Amino acid sequence: MPLKKEPAGQLTRSLDTASVKSTDTRQDRIVAQHNDLIRAQYDMSLLEIRLFVAMLARINKGDNEFTLSRIPISELYPDDKVGGKTYTQVRKAVVRLASQVITVDSKDNWGVREIVSNPLMATCRYKQGSGYVVAQFNNFIKPYLLELKGEFTVAQELTLMSFRSFYSHRLYWLLKLSAYRRDTITVGLASIKTMLNLTDRYGNFSDFKRFVLDVARHEIASSDMAFEYAPVKEGRTVAAIQFNLLRPVVVHQEDTELPDGVQQKLTELGVSLKSLREIKSRYNQGKTTEEYIRFVLNYYDEANTKGRVRSLAGAIFKGLTTDQLAREFGVWKAENQPVYKAPQPRQLRMSSEKTIPLDELRTGWEVMKRKGLTNHETFEDSMAEYQNNPMYRIEERDGKEYLVVQE
């Protein structure tokens, strides 16, 4: 959760007080950055890039200001124990990150190319024994991280934190940026080296291949951006790298028990392998149904078409692993039950029934109405569709009205 904003004059003082709130403890958050920042020129140590990712994960949709973040040291060492050298390592990372400058090569609103070079951090601080780094982004970076629209890319925090190389982080983002359009991505070698701040290093391509490309390929192999690559030559010189994404073979349809077509749809939307496994697990355990999965996919597909979704993959994952859309699903299911048209002889009483408070149904309908997901003008119109269906009846119990559904 973002931390409370501090007036400029209180910034330094507040770093040492209880006004810095505790960290967000969610397990796998969606992170986003503008595509220009993904292509920007900078280099970091592994600890620095993990701190950068942890700060990205604390930005919420709708934030229009940067706030102080308190990052637990343990979060920066997901695979290692925090040991005696931690202070020295974190101290170096804090000092370097505080002086980090991000250089972005982009175009303005009139298409004129411009170079923008700005400090990344407003402050970055670590007190020995505290267990936390306290940091805040520089306001100059706002256009690349806050209120993003259009040219931005999303990823998942745990996927990024699993990498042990800075180059893996940067190349993963670079591939993710173009992956929604194609599976073969060609990038100029000079552009990659500039992005990684390696213009004066690895002049021999075999060294660049060994220390950058091969390391990244190995680490990214277990993610949704697994790839193979091939050099593209002009004469005898390597001019570009062709990345071939392996998404069609990362997870096979026959390896899952998800409903027909669902796996392919989720993969195309960029849902990570870890998230896919969790969705599959919930489905196999009976915690969600095929009908609900398809409802969530259609719900967010429509919402995304209307520009109401920041991260389609992230929204779908949350919808499928929580009860976030349970109320909307209940309203949709009630509205879309077949209408009873003819009397059936010897109707048998159902073995069980479900009751839904009408005020909850009304609230759910109002949410769907605001989002443009119902064709009914009024709540009463939506109720009329199944009033003549013997599967439903309205009863008053203890002074409250319920829709009773026979199951």
XYZ file of C-alpha atoms in Angstrom:
407
model
C 0.000 0.000 0.000
C 1.459 3.414 -0.887
C 2.572 5.416 2.086
C 1.147 8.671 3.305
C 2.428 11.698 1.395
C 4.685 13.999 3.384
C 5.003 17.768 2.967
C 8.354 18.655 1.439
C 9.646 20.260 4.607
C 8.956 17.160 6.676
C 10.514 14.611 4.335
C 13.821 14.117 6.134
C 12.297 14.144 9.602
C 9.578 11.683 8.694
C 12.055 9.046 7.569
C 12.940 8.404 11.193
C 9.404 8.448 12.585
C 6.431 6.127 12.741
C 4.710 8.194 10.013
C 6.274 5.903 7.429
C 3.667 3.177 7.084
C 4.424 -0.512 6.908
C 4.871 -2.262 3.594
C 2.224 -3.880 1.447
C 2.347 -7.631 2.055
C 0.529 -8.974 -1.020
C 2.269 -11.969 -2.566
C 2.293 -11.231 -6.309
C 1.520 -7.712 -7.425
C 1.161 -6.351 -10.940
C 3.833 -3.778 -11.842
C 3.792 -1.389 -14.791
C 6.040 1.124 -16.502
C 5.925 3.241 -19.624
C 7.554 1.695 -22.686
C 9.993 4.615 -22.927
C 11.288 3.751 -19.457
C 11.667 0.102 -20.475
C 13.917 1.217 -23.346
C 15.768 3.797 -21.220
C 19.521 3.673 -20.683
C 20.721 2.686 -17.210
C 22.406 -0.137 -15.331
C 21.909 -1.482 -11.838
C 23.118 -4.229 -9.556
C 20.751 -7.107 -8.793
C 19.886 -5.620 -5.395
C 19.141 -2.233 -6.964
C 16.825 -3.629 -9.635
C 14.970 -5.662 -7.006
C 14.502 -2.536 -4.913
C 13.258 -0.753 -8.041
C 10.729 -3.566 -8.694
C 9.574 -3.553 -5.054
C 8.858 0.173 -5.348
C 6.985 -0.312 -8.627
C 4.810 -2.909 -6.898
C 3.685 -0.309 -4.350
C 2.238 2.026 -6.965
C -1.539 1.683 -7.136
C -3.810 2.441 -10.052
C -5.024 6.008 -9.697
C -1.980 7.285 -7.798
C -0.997 10.754 -9.009
C 1.826 11.372 -6.544
C 4.815 9.339 -5.394
C 4.838 8.425 -1.720
C 7.426 7.040 0.655
C 7.796 3.276 0.465
C 9.171 1.070 3.229
C 10.727 -2.036 1.710
C 11.632 -4.975 3.995
C 15.209 -6.138 3.420
C 13.963 -9.729 3.334
C 11.895 -8.865 0.245
C 15.108 -8.044 -1.634
C 16.575 -11.479 -0.838
C 13.705 -13.822 -1.851
C 15.993 -16.828 -2.339
C 18.706 -16.100 0.226
C 18.995 -15.636 3.948
C 19.725 -12.152 5.203
C 23.237 -12.432 6.640
C 26.014 -10.413 8.185
C 27.023 -8.733 4.908
C 23.541 -7.360 4.372
C 24.299 -3.844 5.653
C 27.304 -3.463 3.351
C 25.380 -4.772 0.328
C 22.292 -2.672 0.989
C 24.412 0.400 1.726
C 26.058 0.149 -1.698
C 22.697 -0.387 -3.393
C 21.135 2.610 -1.619
C 24.044 4.925 -2.487
C 24.082 3.849 -6.138
C 20.316 3.964 -6.546
C 20.109 7.419 -4.964
C 22.517 8.706 -7.627
C 20.971 6.743 -10.514
C 20.125 8.793 -13.607
C 17.633 7.488 -16.163
C 18.150 8.576 -19.781
C 15.110 8.307 -22.052
C 15.245 8.770 -25.816
C 11.708 9.586 -26.955
C 9.573 11.930 -29.062
C 7.415 14.832 -27.876
C 3.780 15.465 -28.828
C 4.861 16.912 -32.173
C 7.090 13.984 -33.067
C 10.324 15.815 -32.303
C 12.970 13.524 -30.860
C 14.314 14.463 -27.447
C 16.684 13.113 -24.830
C 15.461 13.327 -21.237
C 17.876 12.527 -18.419
C 16.563 12.669 -14.849
C 17.433 11.363 -11.366
C 15.425 8.259 -10.508
C 15.087 8.787 -6.760
C 13.996 11.644 -4.525
C 15.402 9.835 -1.501
C 16.745 6.416 -0.584
C 17.777 5.505 2.948
C 18.660 2.512 5.126
C 19.382 2.500 8.859
C 21.368 -0.477 10.097
C 19.207 -2.865 12.103
C 15.936 -1.298 10.986
C 15.156 -4.098 8.533
C 13.801 -1.661 5.941
C 14.853 0.592 3.085
C 12.825 3.806 2.909
C 12.683 5.331 -0.566
C 10.678 7.539 -2.884
C 10.773 8.101 -6.648
C 11.697 11.498 -8.090
C 8.767 13.507 -9.411
C 10.545 13.812 -12.785
C 9.739 10.107 -13.315
C 5.971 10.591 -12.941
C 5.168 10.418 -16.691
C 6.736 6.953 -16.851
C 5.113 5.383 -13.776
C 1.901 7.199 -12.797
C -1.487 7.463 -14.525
C -0.234 5.389 -17.440
C -2.318 5.273 -20.601
C -1.514 3.660 -23.928
C 2.189 2.927 -24.265
C 2.930 0.905 -21.137
C 3.691 -2.712 -20.241
C 2.814 -4.807 -17.187
C 4.547 -7.733 -15.499
C 4.279 -9.635 -12.236
C 6.462 -8.905 -9.242
C 7.345 -12.487 -8.312
C 8.404 -13.311 -11.868
C 10.807 -10.359 -11.840
C 12.085 -11.124 -8.340
C 13.004 -14.655 -9.446
C 15.696 -13.363 -11.812
C 19.270 -13.203 -10.524
C 20.690 -11.043 -13.291
C 20.059 -7.386 -14.114
C 20.233 -8.281 -17.805
C 17.440 -10.827 -17.361
C 15.227 -8.105 -15.901
C 15.825 -5.691 -18.761
C 15.497 -8.232 -21.562
C 12.346 -9.716 -20.012
C 10.692 -6.272 -20.051
C 11.919 -5.633 -23.588
C 10.378 -8.879 -24.845
C 7.185 -8.305 -22.865
C 6.820 -4.897 -24.520
C 6.398 -6.433 -28.001
C 5.130 -9.925 -27.145
C 1.431 -9.066 -27.408
C 1.922 -8.355 -31.138
C 4.247 -11.120 -32.280
C 6.360 -14.091 -31.250
C 9.465 -13.120 -33.273
C 11.126 -9.901 -32.126
C 14.211 -8.426 -33.790
C 16.170 -5.724 -31.946
C 19.332 -3.972 -33.073
C 22.411 -5.052 -31.134
C 23.468 -1.424 -30.684
C 20.059 -0.581 -29.207
C 20.278 -3.429 -26.713
C 23.783 -2.481 -25.628
C 22.763 1.159 -25.245
C 19.742 0.179 -23.142
C 21.943 -1.966 -20.894
C 24.643 0.726 -20.730
C 27.139 -1.659 -22.384
C 28.242 0.461 -25.326
C 31.868 0.276 -24.158
C 31.802 -3.367 -23.062
C 31.640 -6.766 -24.734
C 32.983 -5.609 -28.083
C 33.424 -9.266 -28.931
C 29.973 -10.709 -29.638
C 30.916 -14.068 -28.131
C 31.417 -12.319 -24.759
C 28.066 -10.507 -25.061
C 26.452 -13.826 -25.919
C 28.033 -15.590 -22.946
C 27.552 -12.991 -20.216
C 24.283 -11.362 -21.297
C 22.140 -13.333 -23.746
C 22.817 -16.848 -22.482
C 22.373 -15.850 -18.842
C 19.060 -14.141 -19.625
C 17.843 -17.032 -21.772
C 18.506 -19.493 -18.941
C 16.783 -17.409 -16.263
C 13.779 -16.394 -18.373
C 13.229 -19.995 -19.548
C 10.740 -20.708 -16.735
C 8.666 -17.578 -17.416
C 6.048 -16.603 -19.991
C 8.783 -14.935 -22.100
C 10.978 -18.038 -22.613
C 12.980 -17.572 -25.789
C 15.652 -18.757 -28.156
C 17.715 -16.272 -30.126
C 19.829 -15.989 -33.248
C 22.264 -13.274 -34.396
C 21.301 -11.304 -37.500
C 24.398 -10.438 -39.511
C 25.243 -7.752 -42.012
C 28.243 -9.210 -43.736
C 30.410 -10.612 -40.953
C 29.121 -8.228 -38.282
C 26.253 -9.006 -35.913
C 23.782 -6.165 -36.410
C 20.741 -7.403 -34.507
C 19.332 -10.192 -32.355
C 16.249 -12.146 -33.344
C 14.336 -13.404 -30.309
C 11.917 -16.277 -30.892
C 9.411 -16.606 -28.054
C 8.577 -20.144 -26.999
C 5.145 -19.417 -25.570
C 3.335 -22.006 -27.722
C 5.396 -24.765 -26.104
C 5.898 -23.368 -22.597
C 2.646 -24.954 -21.414
C 0.848 -27.518 -23.554
C -2.925 -27.640 -23.739
C -2.914 -31.341 -22.936
C -0.902 -30.692 -19.761
C -3.819 -28.878 -18.134
C -7.340 -29.638 -17.069
C -8.772 -26.200 -17.785
C -11.903 -25.977 -19.962
C -11.452 -26.118 -23.723
C -9.864 -22.957 -25.123
C -9.396 -21.253 -21.745
C -5.681 -22.041 -21.438
C -4.939 -20.641 -24.883
C -6.914 -17.486 -24.132
C -5.119 -16.887 -20.823
C -1.725 -17.475 -22.423
C -2.478 -15.045 -25.249
C -3.451 -12.405 -22.696
C -0.048 -12.724 -21.013
C -1.090 -14.529 -17.826
C 2.121 -15.905 -16.339
C 2.859 -19.579 -15.829
C 2.712 -19.194 -12.047
C -0.679 -17.514 -12.255
C -1.894 -20.109 -14.756
C -0.956 -22.888 -12.346
C -2.892 -21.206 -9.536
C -5.976 -20.803 -11.741
C -5.713 -24.442 -12.806
C -5.337 -25.559 -9.183
C -8.454 -23.669 -8.095
C -10.434 -25.141 -10.983
C -9.285 -28.707 -10.290
C -10.118 -28.295 -6.590
C -13.639 -27.175 -7.425
C -13.084 -23.658 -6.073
C -14.234 -22.171 -9.381
C -16.351 -23.405 -12.271
C -16.105 -23.308 -16.051
C -19.152 -21.030 -16.160
C -17.510 -18.563 -13.770
C -14.187 -18.648 -15.676
C -15.892 -17.839 -18.958
C -17.953 -15.111 -17.268
C -14.784 -13.456 -15.919
C -13.090 -13.618 -19.342
C -16.103 -12.043 -21.073
C -16.619 -9.488 -18.305
C -13.093 -8.102 -18.483
C -12.961 -8.381 -22.261
C -15.919 -5.997 -22.466
C -14.490 -3.738 -19.763
C -11.144 -3.621 -21.572
C -12.852 -2.681 -24.855
C -14.345 0.316 -23.053
C -10.929 1.343 -21.688
C -11.733 0.514 -18.070
C -8.950 -1.975 -17.401
C -5.329 -1.049 -16.762
C -3.930 -4.593 -16.859
C -6.174 -7.147 -18.547
C -4.051 -10.145 -17.491
C -3.826 -8.886 -13.904
C -7.554 -8.156 -13.665
C -8.489 -11.591 -15.012
C -6.069 -13.327 -12.635
C -7.545 -11.496 -9.651
C -11.080 -12.187 -10.860
C -10.374 -15.920 -11.172
C -8.563 -16.331 -7.853
C -10.847 -14.255 -5.613
C -14.579 -13.671 -5.173
C -14.215 -10.178 -6.619
C -16.934 -10.720 -9.256
C -19.150 -13.102 -7.271
C -21.986 -10.594 -6.962
C -21.891 -9.631 -10.654
C -21.775 -13.306 -11.564
C -24.825 -14.005 -9.422
C -26.788 -11.213 -11.123
C -25.654 -12.323 -14.579
C -26.534 -15.937 -13.878
C -29.989 -15.005 -12.627
C -30.644 -12.797 -15.670
C -29.468 -15.398 -18.150
C -31.372 -18.436 -16.891
C -33.804 -19.721 -19.547
C -37.292 -18.267 -19.118
C -39.993 -20.808 -18.357
C -42.560 -20.816 -21.169
C -44.825 -23.835 -20.720
C -46.107 -25.736 -17.690
C -44.445 -29.048 -17.028
C -46.481 -31.940 -15.687
C -45.737 -33.201 -12.200
C -43.064 -30.698 -11.263
C -40.793 -32.224 -8.659
C -39.552 -30.205 -5.735
C -35.840 -29.559 -5.917
C -33.679 -31.053 -3.217
C -32.121 -27.758 -2.197
C -32.517 -24.025 -2.623
C -30.412 -20.900 -2.491
C -31.567 -17.524 -1.179
C -30.203 -14.177 -2.382
C -31.240 -10.917 -0.642
C -32.921 -8.616 -3.174
C -30.911 -5.646 -1.928
C -27.702 -7.517 -2.805
C -29.076 -8.337 -6.248
C -29.991 -4.686 -6.732
C -26.498 -3.551 -5.707
C -24.930 -6.030 -8.112
C -27.240 -4.904 -10.920
C -26.355 -1.242 -10.282
C -22.636 -2.083 -10.568
C -23.239 -3.868 -13.878
C -25.417 -0.985 -15.099
C -22.632 1.535 -14.430
C -20.213 -0.673 -16.341
C -22.619 -1.125 -19.242
C -22.858 -4.878 -18.745
C -26.665 -5.267 -18.626
C -29.331 -4.557 -21.238
C -32.046 -3.829 -18.691
C -32.979 -0.203 -18.062
C -34.172 -0.841 -14.521
C -33.630 -3.424 -11.822
C -37.334 -4.264 -11.991
C -36.931 -5.080 -15.703
C -34.136 -7.513 -14.874
C -36.312 -9.206 -12.256
C -39.292 -9.533 -14.629
C -37.385 -11.898 -16.912
C -37.534 -14.781 -14.483
C -40.560 -13.976 -12.331
C -42.621 -16.547 -14.272
C -39.933 -19.198 -14.026
C -40.833 -21.864 -11.418
C -37.128 -22.167 -10.534
C -37.401 -18.744 -8.882
C -39.708 -17.124 -6.389
C -39.598 -14.046 -4.204
C -40.265 -14.503 -0.517
C -40.256 -12.268 2.523
C -38.428 -13.688 5.509
C -37.976 -11.845 8.793
C -39.019 -8.600 7.142
C -36.522 -8.916 4.276
C -37.169 -9.891 0.651
C -35.182 -12.719 -0.955
C -34.941 -14.316 -4.381
C -35.222 -18.076 -3.780
C -33.508 -20.220 -6.399
C -34.250 -23.928 -6.533
C -31.157 -26.028 -7.255
